[in-house]
Amino acid sequence: MLHNRRILLGITGSIAAYKSALLARELQRRGAHVRVVMTRAATEFITPLTLATLTGHRVYSDFTENKDQGLWTNHVDLGLWADVFLIAPATAQTLSSMIAGAGDNFLLAVHLSSRCPVVVAPAMDLDMYQHPATQENLAMLKSREVSVIEPESGPLASGLDGKGRMAEPEAIADWLESWFAERAPLHGHHVLVTAGPTHEPIDAVRFIGNRSSGKMGYALAEAFATAGAAVHLITGPTQLTAPANVHEIVEVQTAQEMFNETMARFEKIDIAVAAAAVADARPVDAADHKLHKDQLPGAISLEATPDILAAMGAQKTPTQFIVGFALETDDGLRSAQSKLERKKADLIILNTTADAGAGFGTDTNKITILEKSGKTHNFELKSKAEVAKDIVETVLNTLQS
Ligand SMILES: Cc1cc2nc3c(=O)[nH]c(=O)nc-3n(C[C@H](O)[C@H](O)[C@H](O)COP(=O)(O)O)c2cc1C
């Protein structure tokens, strides 16, 4: 769930600040983009150089950069950049300043101007933590929808033993993962995506295939996973590395295998996206050994393969949602519309090889989305990752409406 998340890490002046270096590393290891904001007091405990080196980005702690030249750092931009502002460790001082709405250091100004959710991981001595002022501040922050990652109990830097230690970096990263998961729009939904070509054997080494690279299906699997879904990726043969965070990947070769694996799961699927370029026909007789040159038939008889999209359309319940793809060599709007109706799909994604940069093998695609209602949405040529996000968004909007 942290893959590609933008996390603004705020560090304040607690002895636990040394753990923030490990936290930054752990968040990055899980795929997050991390930027760091520090208070002046925090820089006494851990250097900005350490955090800048670990994250590969400059660290922000002042409003101005070079006073002689009048350069200043835009605290508003940082707040807008982030998906979440995580202040870890959060001192008693910073918690109370947040309550007061203070903006007298850079971190507090970012807090006031950020539109993203704010999460704090308090760290302080036992008595500071238990003090009614701190407890009231935390209660008030919660009432303002700031999330609190509870500190842990154990030996404290003061020599006392009790509650106040900042949660360990791994525990904070786990907490954030669940936090993002719960907020993701498709949390708890199962999405099945088919991807890539299928290979229909002629003999043990030869096959009939097509030019699909699988890139669009893999991008979709990743985009649905980012939206919180448990993604089941049923993929034909591709050269691609597995997308991040998918629930399961099932590798198949033929249309029949893809059909079997898809239909075996279909009952528990909420959204199915048929992005694979499934062969429409296969050789009637496939030899189970390699045919010698002189044994090759002059003609290959073909038979139809099972139609996965149509089978899903026929079985689907009113709560299931099906998305099909139509690849055409002309503008194809009419045949895409007919496919939508014949296959009982909810959306059809039309892409045409007539558009430069669209279709098989490319890293980009240009699509038109057709809805059952007859509405169409035209999109510009974009990377397949961006196209996948557009499709997820359209699915979400259609489901909501
Ligand atoms: C060695 C040392 C350790 C400290 N540890 C903490 C701490 O864990 N929690 C805390 O709330 N304050 C702690 N303080 C006090 C804060 O550094 C002080 O309140 C400071 O003003 C916080 O500023 P800031 O919130 O702007 O970073 C510590 C101070 C020192 C000298």
CSV table of C-alpha atoms and ligand atoms in Angstrom, one decimal:
chain,number,residue,atom,x,y,z
A,1,MET,CA,0.0,0.0,0.0
A,2,LEU,CA,3.0,2.4,0.3
A,3,HIS,CA,4.0,1.9,-3.3
A,4,ASN,CA,4.2,5.4,-5.0
A,5,ARG,CA,2.7,7.1,-1.9
A,6,ARG,CA,4.1,10.5,-1.2
A,7,ILE,CA,5.0,10.8,2.5
A,8,LEU,CA,6.1,14.0,4.0
A,9,LEU,CA,8.1,13.0,7.1
A,10,GLY,CA,8.2,15.7,9.8
A,11,ILE,CA,10.9,15.2,12.5
A,12,THR,CA,10.8,17.2,15.8
A,13,GLY,CA,13.3,17.5,18.7
A,14,SER,CA,13.0,14.2,20.5
A,15,ILE,CA,15.7,11.7,21.3
A,16,ALA,CA,13.7,9.3,19.1
A,17,ALA,CA,14.7,11.4,16.0
A,18,TYR,CA,17.5,8.9,15.3
A,19,LYS,CA,14.7,6.4,14.5
A,20,SER,CA,13.4,8.7,11.8
A,21,ALA,CA,16.4,7.8,9.6
A,22,LEU,CA,15.4,4.1,9.8
A,23,LEU,CA,11.8,5.1,9.3
A,24,ALA,CA,12.6,7.0,6.1
A,25,ARG,CA,14.5,4.0,4.9
A,26,GLU,CA,11.7,1.6,5.7
A,27,LEU,CA,9.1,3.7,4.0
A,28,GLN,CA,11.2,3.9,0.9
A,29,ARG,CA,11.9,0.2,1.0
A,30,ARG,CA,8.1,-0.3,0.8
A,31,GLY,CA,8.0,1.9,-2.3
A,32,ALA,CA,7.0,5.3,-0.9
A,33,HIS,CA,8.5,8.7,-2.0
A,34,VAL,CA,9.8,10.5,1.1
A,35,ARG,CA,10.6,14.1,1.7
A,36,VAL,CA,11.7,15.4,5.1
A,37,VAL,CA,10.8,18.5,7.1
A,38,MET,CA,12.7,19.1,10.4
A,39,THR,CA,12.3,21.5,13.3
A,40,ARG,CA,15.4,23.4,14.5
A,41,ALA,CA,15.4,21.3,17.6
A,42,ALA,CA,15.3,18.1,15.5
A,43,THR,CA,18.5,19.1,13.7
A,44,GLU,CA,20.3,18.9,17.2
A,45,PHE,CA,19.5,15.2,17.3
A,46,ILE,CA,20.0,14.1,13.7
A,47,THR,CA,21.6,16.0,10.9
A,48,PRO,CA,19.7,17.1,7.8
A,49,LEU,CA,22.6,15.6,5.8
A,50,THR,CA,21.8,12.1,7.0
A,51,LEU,CA,18.1,12.4,6.0
A,52,ALA,CA,19.0,14.2,2.7
A,53,THR,CA,21.4,11.4,1.8
A,54,LEU,CA,19.0,8.6,2.7
A,55,THR,CA,16.0,10.1,0.8
A,56,GLY,CA,18.0,11.6,-2.1
A,57,HIS,CA,16.3,14.9,-1.6
A,58,ARG,CA,17.1,18.1,0.3
A,59,VAL,CA,15.7,18.5,3.7
A,60,TYR,CA,13.5,21.5,4.6
A,61,SER,CA,13.8,23.3,8.0
A,62,ASP,CA,13.8,27.0,7.2
A,63,PHE,CA,11.5,29.5,5.5
A,64,THR,CA,14.4,31.1,3.7
A,65,GLU,CA,17.3,29.5,1.9
A,66,ASN,CA,19.7,32.3,1.0
A,67,LYS,CA,18.7,35.5,2.7
A,68,ASP,CA,21.0,37.7,0.6
A,69,GLN,CA,19.1,36.6,-2.6
A,70,GLY,CA,15.7,36.6,-1.0
A,71,LEU,CA,15.1,32.9,-1.7
A,72,TRP,CA,12.4,31.2,0.3
A,73,THR,CA,11.0,27.6,0.5
A,74,ASN,CA,7.4,27.2,-0.4
A,75,HIS,CA,5.7,25.4,2.6
A,76,VAL,CA,2.4,25.4,0.8
A,77,ASP,CA,3.8,23.3,-2.1
A,78,LEU,CA,5.1,20.6,0.3
A,79,GLY,CA,1.7,20.3,1.9
A,80,LEU,CA,0.1,19.9,-1.4
A,81,TRP,CA,2.6,17.4,-2.7
A,82,ALA,CA,2.1,14.9,0.1
A,83,ASP,CA,-0.5,12.1,0.4
A,84,VAL,CA,0.1,12.2,4.1
A,85,PHE,CA,2.1,14.3,6.6
A,86,LEU,CA,3.6,12.0,9.1
A,87,ILE,CA,5.2,13.7,12.1
A,88,ALA,CA,7.5,11.1,13.8
A,89,PRO,CA,8.7,11.7,16.4
A,90,ALA,CA,6.2,14.4,17.5
A,91,THR,CA,7.3,16.3,20.7
A,92,ALA,CA,5.0,17.6,23.4
A,93,GLN,CA,6.0,21.1,22.2
A,94,THR,CA,5.0,20.4,18.6
A,95,LEU,CA,1.7,18.8,19.6
A,96,SER,CA,0.7,21.8,21.6
A,97,SER,CA,1.8,24.2,18.9
A,98,MET,CA,-0.4,22.3,16.4
A,99,ILE,CA,-3.3,22.8,18.8
A,100,ALA,CA,-2.6,26.5,19.0
A,101,GLY,CA,-2.4,26.8,15.2
A,102,ALA,CA,1.1,28.2,15.6
A,103,GLY,CA,3.2,28.8,12.4
A,104,ASP,CA,6.4,30.0,13.9
A,105,ASN,CA,8.6,27.3,12.5
A,106,PHE,CA,8.7,25.7,9.0
A,107,LEU,CA,7.2,22.4,10.1
A,108,LEU,CA,4.3,24.1,11.8
A,109,ALA,CA,3.6,26.3,8.7
A,110,VAL,CA,3.6,23.2,6.6
A,111,HIS,CA,1.1,21.6,9.0
A,112,LEU,CA,-1.2,24.7,8.8
A,113,SER,CA,-1.1,24.7,5.0
A,114,SER,CA,-1.3,21.0,4.2
A,115,ARG,CA,-4.5,19.6,2.7
A,116,CYS,CA,-3.4,16.0,3.2
A,117,PRO,CA,-4.3,14.0,6.3
A,118,VAL,CA,-1.9,14.4,9.2
A,119,VAL,CA,-0.5,11.6,11.4
A,120,VAL,CA,1.6,12.0,14.5
A,121,ALA,CA,3.7,9.5,16.4
A,122,PRO,CA,4.3,11.1,19.8
A,123,ALA,CA,7.6,10.4,21.6
A,124,MET,CA,8.4,11.7,25.1
A,125,ASP,CA,9.1,10.8,28.6
A,126,LEU,CA,6.5,9.0,30.7
A,127,ASP,CA,5.4,12.0,32.7
A,128,MET,CA,5.3,14.4,29.8
A,129,TYR,CA,3.1,11.9,27.9
A,130,GLN,CA,0.8,11.4,30.9
A,131,HIS,CA,0.5,15.1,31.7
A,132,PRO,CA,-3.1,16.3,31.3
A,133,ALA,CA,-1.9,19.0,28.9
A,134,THR,CA,-0.4,16.4,26.5
A,135,GLN,CA,-3.4,14.1,26.8
A,136,GLU,CA,-5.8,17.0,26.2
A,137,ASN,CA,-3.8,18.1,23.2
A,138,LEU,CA,-3.8,14.5,21.8
A,139,ALA,CA,-7.6,14.3,22.3
A,140,MET,CA,-8.1,17.6,20.6
A,141,LEU,CA,-5.9,16.6,17.7
A,142,LYS,CA,-7.9,13.4,17.2
A,143,SER,CA,-11.1,15.5,17.2
A,144,ARG,CA,-9.5,17.5,14.3
A,145,GLU,CA,-9.0,14.2,12.5
A,146,VAL,CA,-5.3,14.0,13.1
A,147,SER,CA,-4.4,10.3,13.5
A,148,VAL,CA,-2.2,9.3,16.4
A,149,ILE,CA,0.2,6.3,16.4
A,150,GLU,CA,0.2,5.4,20.0
A,151,PRO,CA,3.7,5.3,21.7
A,152,GLU,CA,4.9,2.1,23.1
A,153,SER,CA,5.8,1.2,26.7
A,154,GLY,CA,9.4,0.3,27.7
A,155,PRO,CA,12.6,1.8,29.0
A,156,LEU,CA,12.8,5.5,28.2
A,157,ALA,CA,15.9,7.7,27.5
A,158,SER,CA,15.4,9.4,30.9
A,159,GLY,CA,16.0,6.0,32.7
A,160,LEU,CA,12.3,5.7,33.6
A,161,ASP,CA,10.1,2.8,32.4
A,162,GLY,CA,6.7,3.4,30.9
A,163,LYS,CA,4.6,4.6,28.0
A,164,GLY,CA,6.2,7.2,25.8
A,165,ARG,CA,8.6,5.6,23.4
A,166,MET,CA,7.9,6.3,19.8
A,167,ALA,CA,6.6,3.2,17.9
A,168,GLU,CA,9.3,1.4,16.1
A,169,PRO,CA,9.9,2.3,12.4
A,170,GLU,CA,8.6,-1.1,11.2
A,171,ALA,CA,5.4,-0.7,13.3
A,172,ILE,CA,4.9,2.8,12.0
A,173,ALA,CA,5.3,1.6,8.4
A,174,ASP,CA,2.8,-1.3,9.1
A,175,TRP,CA,0.4,1.2,10.7
A,176,LEU,CA,0.6,3.4,7.6
A,177,GLU,CA,0.0,0.5,5.2
A,178,SER,CA,-3.2,-0.4,7.0
A,179,TRP,CA,-4.2,3.2,7.2
A,180,PHE,CA,-3.8,3.6,3.4
A,181,ALA,CA,-5.5,0.3,2.8
A,182,GLU,CA,-8.6,1.3,4.8
A,183,ARG,CA,-8.9,4.5,2.9
A,184,ALA,CA,-8.4,3.0,-0.5
A,185,PRO,CA,-11.6,3.2,-2.6
A,186,LEU,CA,-11.5,-0.5,-3.6
A,187,HIS,CA,-10.4,-1.9,-0.2
A,188,GLY,CA,-12.1,-5.3,0.3
A,189,HIS,CA,-12.9,-5.7,-3.4
A,190,HIS,CA,-11.5,-8.5,-5.6
A,191,VAL,CA,-10.5,-7.5,-9.1
A,192,LEU,CA,-9.5,-9.9,-11.8
A,193,VAL,CA,-7.4,-8.7,-14.7
A,194,THR,CA,-6.4,-10.8,-17.7
A,195,ALA,CA,-3.3,-9.7,-19.6
A,196,GLY,CA,-0.9,-10.5,-22.4
A,197,PRO,CA,-1.4,-12.8,-25.4
A,198,THR,CA,-2.2,-16.5,-25.5
A,199,HIS,CA,-0.2,-19.1,-27.3
A,200,GLU,CA,-2.1,-21.8,-29.2
A,201,PRO,CA,0.1,-24.8,-29.9
A,202,ILE,CA,0.6,-26.2,-33.4
A,203,ASP,CA,3.0,-28.8,-32.0
A,204,ALA,CA,5.3,-29.0,-28.9
A,205,VAL,CA,7.4,-26.0,-30.0
A,206,ARG,CA,5.3,-23.9,-32.4
A,207,PHE,CA,2.3,-21.8,-31.6
A,208,ILE,CA,-0.1,-19.2,-33.0
A,209,GLY,CA,0.2,-16.0,-31.0
A,210,ASN,CA,-0.2,-12.3,-31.3
A,211,ARG,CA,1.8,-9.2,-30.7
A,212,SER,CA,0.3,-8.3,-27.2
A,213,SER,CA,3.1,-7.3,-24.7
A,214,GLY,CA,0.8,-7.5,-21.7
A,215,LYS,CA,1.9,-3.9,-20.7
A,216,MET,CA,-1.7,-2.5,-20.5
A,217,GLY,CA,-3.0,-5.4,-18.4
A,218,TYR,CA,0.0,-5.2,-16.0
A,219,ALA,CA,-0.5,-1.5,-15.6
A,220,LEU,CA,-4.1,-2.1,-14.8
A,221,ALA,CA,-3.3,-4.7,-12.3
A,222,GLU,CA,-1.0,-2.3,-10.5
A,223,ALA,CA,-3.4,0.6,-10.7
A,224,PHE,CA,-6.3,-1.5,-9.2
A,225,ALA,CA,-3.9,-2.7,-6.5
A,226,THR,CA,-3.0,0.9,-5.7
A,227,ALA,CA,-6.7,1.6,-5.4
A,228,GLY,CA,-6.8,-1.0,-2.6
A,229,ALA,CA,-8.2,-4.0,-4.5
A,230,ALA,CA,-7.0,-7.6,-4.1
A,231,VAL,CA,-5.9,-8.2,-7.7
A,232,HIS,CA,-5.9,-11.6,-9.4
A,233,LEU,CA,-3.8,-11.3,-12.5
A,234,ILE,CA,-4.3,-14.1,-15.0
A,235,THR,CA,-1.5,-13.6,-17.5
A,236,GLY,CA,-0.5,-15.1,-20.8
A,237,PRO,CA,3.3,-15.3,-21.7
A,238,THR,CA,5.0,-11.9,-21.4
A,239,GLN,CA,8.5,-10.6,-20.7
A,240,LEU,CA,7.3,-8.3,-17.9
A,241,THR,CA,8.2,-8.3,-14.3
A,242,ALA,CA,5.3,-8.9,-11.9
A,243,PRO,CA,3.5,-5.7,-10.9
A,244,ALA,CA,3.7,-4.6,-7.3
A,245,ASN,CA,1.2,-5.6,-4.6
A,246,VAL,CA,-1.0,-7.9,-6.6
A,247,HIS,CA,-2.8,-10.6,-4.6
A,248,GLU,CA,-2.0,-13.5,-7.0
A,249,ILE,CA,-0.5,-14.0,-10.4
A,250,VAL,CA,-1.5,-17.0,-12.4
A,251,GLU,CA,0.6,-17.8,-15.5
A,252,VAL,CA,-1.2,-19.5,-18.5
A,253,GLN,CA,-0.3,-20.3,-22.1
A,254,THR,CA,-3.5,-20.9,-23.9
A,255,ALA,CA,-7.0,-19.3,-24.2
A,256,GLN,CA,-8.5,-22.5,-22.7
A,257,GLU,CA,-6.2,-22.2,-19.6
A,258,MET,CA,-7.0,-18.5,-19.3
A,259,PHE,CA,-10.7,-19.3,-19.5
A,260,ASN,CA,-10.4,-22.1,-16.9
A,261,GLU,CA,-8.4,-19.9,-14.4
A,262,THR,CA,-10.7,-16.9,-14.9
A,263,MET,CA,-14.0,-18.8,-14.6
A,264,ALA,CA,-12.7,-20.7,-11.5
A,265,ARG,CA,-12.4,-17.4,-9.7
A,266,PHE,CA,-15.2,-15.4,-11.3
A,267,GLU,CA,-17.8,-16.0,-8.6
A,268,LYS,CA,-15.9,-14.2,-5.9
A,269,ILE,CA,-14.8,-11.3,-8.3
A,270,ASP,CA,-16.3,-7.8,-8.0
A,271,ILE,CA,-14.7,-6.3,-11.0
A,272,ALA,CA,-13.2,-8.2,-14.0
A,273,VAL,CA,-11.1,-6.5,-16.7
A,274,ALA,CA,-10.4,-8.5,-19.8
A,275,ALA,CA,-7.3,-6.8,-21.1
A,276,ALA,CA,-5.7,-10.0,-22.6
A,277,ALA,CA,-5.4,-10.4,-26.3
A,278,VAL,CA,-6.9,-13.9,-26.3
A,279,ALA,CA,-6.6,-15.9,-29.5
A,280,ASP,CA,-10.0,-16.3,-31.1
A,281,ALA,CA,-9.1,-19.6,-32.6
A,282,ARG,CA,-6.7,-22.5,-32.1
A,283,PRO,CA,-5.4,-25.4,-34.2
A,284,VAL,CA,-7.8,-28.3,-34.0
A,285,ASP,CA,-5.0,-30.9,-33.9
A,286,ALA,CA,-1.9,-29.9,-31.9
A,287,ALA,CA,0.9,-32.5,-32.1
A,288,ASP,CA,2.4,-33.3,-28.7
A,289,HIS,CA,5.9,-33.6,-30.2
A,290,LYS,CA,7.9,-31.4,-32.6
A,291,LEU,CA,6.8,-31.9,-36.2
A,292,HIS,CA,9.6,-32.3,-38.6
A,293,LYS,CA,9.7,-29.9,-41.6
A,294,ASP,CA,8.3,-32.6,-43.9
A,295,GLN,CA,5.5,-33.4,-41.4
A,296,LEU,CA,4.1,-29.8,-41.3
A,297,PRO,CA,0.6,-29.7,-42.6
A,298,GLY,CA,-0.1,-27.6,-45.7
A,299,ALA,CA,-3.0,-26.0,-43.9
A,300,ILE,CA,-4.0,-25.7,-40.2
A,301,SER,CA,-7.6,-26.2,-39.3
A,302,LEU,CA,-8.8,-23.9,-36.6
A,303,GLU,CA,-11.5,-24.0,-34.1
A,304,ALA,CA,-12.9,-21.3,-31.9
A,305,THR,CA,-11.5,-20.8,-28.4
A,306,PRO,CA,-13.9,-20.2,-25.5
A,307,ASP,CA,-14.9,-16.5,-25.2
A,308,ILE,CA,-13.9,-15.4,-21.8
A,309,LEU,CA,-15.6,-11.9,-21.8
A,310,ALA,CA,-18.9,-13.4,-23.1
A,311,ALA,CA,-18.8,-16.2,-20.5
A,312,MET,CA,-18.3,-13.6,-17.7
A,313,GLY,CA,-21.1,-11.5,-19.2
A,314,ALA,CA,-23.5,-14.4,-19.2
A,315,GLN,CA,-22.7,-15.4,-15.6
A,316,LYS,CA,-22.4,-12.0,-14.0
A,317,THR,CA,-24.7,-11.0,-11.1
A,318,PRO,CA,-26.0,-7.4,-10.8
A,319,THR,CA,-23.2,-6.5,-8.4
A,320,GLN,CA,-20.4,-7.7,-10.7
A,321,PHE,CA,-18.8,-5.2,-13.1
A,322,ILE,CA,-17.1,-6.2,-16.3
A,323,VAL,CA,-14.7,-4.3,-18.5
A,324,GLY,CA,-13.7,-5.5,-22.0
A,325,PHE,CA,-11.1,-4.2,-24.5
A,326,ALA,CA,-11.6,-3.8,-28.2
A,327,LEU,CA,-8.5,-3.4,-30.3
A,328,GLU,CA,-9.4,-2.2,-33.8
A,329,THR,CA,-7.5,-1.2,-36.8
A,330,ASP,CA,-9.9,1.5,-37.8
A,331,ASP,CA,-11.9,3.9,-35.6
A,332,GLY,CA,-13.9,0.9,-34.4
A,333,LEU,CA,-16.5,2.8,-32.4
A,334,ARG,CA,-19.4,0.9,-33.9
A,335,SER,CA,-17.9,-2.6,-33.4
A,336,ALA,CA,-16.9,-1.6,-29.8
A,337,GLN,CA,-20.5,-0.6,-29.1
A,338,SER,CA,-21.7,-3.9,-30.5
A,339,LYS,CA,-19.1,-5.8,-28.4
A,340,LEU,CA,-20.4,-4.0,-25.3
A,341,GLU,CA,-23.9,-5.1,-26.0
A,342,ARG,CA,-23.2,-8.7,-27.2
A,343,LYS,CA,-20.8,-9.5,-24.3
A,344,LYS,CA,-23.0,-7.8,-21.7
A,345,ALA,CA,-20.0,-5.8,-20.5
A,346,ASP,CA,-20.3,-2.6,-18.4
A,347,LEU,CA,-17.5,-0.7,-20.1
A,348,ILE,CA,-15.5,-1.3,-23.3
A,349,ILE,CA,-12.1,0.3,-23.7
A,350,LEU,CA,-11.5,0.9,-27.4
A,351,ASN,CA,-8.0,1.4,-28.7
A,352,THR,CA,-7.0,1.5,-32.3
A,353,THR,CA,-3.8,0.8,-34.1
A,354,ALA,CA,-4.8,3.6,-36.4
A,355,ASP,CA,-3.6,6.0,-33.6
A,356,ALA,CA,0.2,6.4,-33.5
A,357,GLY,CA,1.6,5.2,-30.1
A,358,ALA,CA,-1.5,3.1,-29.3
A,359,GLY,CA,-2.2,-0.6,-29.2
A,360,PHE,CA,0.2,-3.5,-28.8
A,361,GLY,CA,3.8,-3.3,-27.6
A,362,THR,CA,4.0,0.4,-27.1
A,363,ASP,CA,4.5,2.1,-23.7
A,364,THR,CA,1.6,4.5,-24.5
A,365,ASN,CA,-2.0,4.1,-25.4
A,366,LYS,CA,-4.9,6.3,-26.6
A,367,ILE,CA,-8.3,5.1,-25.5
A,368,THR,CA,-12.0,5.8,-25.8
A,369,ILE,CA,-14.2,4.4,-23.0
A,370,LEU,CA,-17.7,3.4,-24.0
A,371,GLU,CA,-20.4,3.1,-21.2
A,372,LYS,CA,-23.5,1.0,-21.3
A,373,SER,CA,-25.5,4.2,-21.2
A,374,GLY,CA,-24.1,5.2,-24.6
A,375,LYS,CA,-21.8,7.8,-23.1
A,376,THR,CA,-18.2,7.9,-24.5
A,377,HIS,CA,-15.1,9.4,-23.0
A,378,ASN,CA,-12.1,10.2,-25.2
A,379,PHE,CA,-8.6,10.4,-23.7
A,380,GLU,CA,-5.3,11.8,-25.0
A,381,LEU,CA,-2.3,9.6,-25.8
A,382,LYS,CA,-0.7,8.8,-22.4
A,383,SER,CA,1.6,6.3,-20.8
A,384,LYS,CA,-0.1,3.0,-20.1
A,385,ALA,CA,0.3,3.6,-16.3
A,386,GLU,CA,-1.7,6.9,-16.8
A,387,VAL,CA,-4.2,5.2,-19.0
A,388,ALA,CA,-4.7,2.5,-16.3
A,389,LYS,CA,-5.4,5.2,-13.7
A,390,ASP,CA,-8.0,6.8,-16.1
A,391,ILE,CA,-9.7,3.4,-16.4
A,392,VAL,CA,-9.7,2.8,-12.6
A,393,GLU,CA,-11.2,6.3,-12.1
A,394,THR,CA,-13.9,5.7,-14.7
A,395,VAL,CA,-14.8,2.3,-13.2
A,396,LEU,CA,-15.0,4.0,-9.8
A,397,ASN,CA,-17.2,6.9,-11.1
A,398,THR,CA,-19.5,4.5,-13.0
A,399,LEU,CA,-19.9,2.3,-9.9
A,400,GLN,CA,-20.7,5.3,-7.8
A,401,SER,CA,-23.3,6.6,-10.2
B,1,LIG,C1,18.2,15.3,25.1
B,1,LIG,C2,16.8,15.8,25.0
B,1,LIG,C3,15.8,14.9,24.6
B,1,LIG,C4,14.5,15.3,24.5
B,1,LIG,N1,13.6,14.4,24.1
B,1,LIG,C5,12.3,14.9,24.0
B,1,LIG,C6,11.3,13.9,23.7
B,1,LIG,O1,11.5,12.7,23.5
B,1,LIG,N2,10.0,14.4,23.6
B,1,LIG,C7,9.7,15.7,23.8
B,1,LIG,O2,8.5,16.0,23.7
B,1,LIG,N3,10.7,16.6,24.0
B,1,LIG,C8,11.9,16.2,24.2
B,1,LIG,N4,12.9,17.1,24.4
B,1,LIG,C9,12.5,18.6,24.5
B,1,LIG,C10,12.4,19.2,23.1
B,1,LIG,O3,13.6,19.1,22.4
B,1,LIG,C11,12.0,20.7,23.3
B,1,LIG,O4,10.7,20.7,23.8
B,1,LIG,C12,12.0,21.4,21.9
B,1,LIG,O5,11.6,22.7,22.2
B,1,LIG,C13,11.1,20.7,20.9
B,1,LIG,O6,11.0,21.5,19.8
B,1,LIG,P1,10.2,21.1,18.5
B,1,LIG,O7,9.0,20.5,18.9
B,1,LIG,O8,10.0,22.3,17.7
B,1,LIG,O9,11.1,20.1,17.8
B,1,LIG,C14,14.2,16.7,24.6
B,1,LIG,C15,15.3,17.6,24.9
B,1,LIG,C16,16.5,17.1,25.1
B,1,LIG,C17,17.6,18.1,25.4
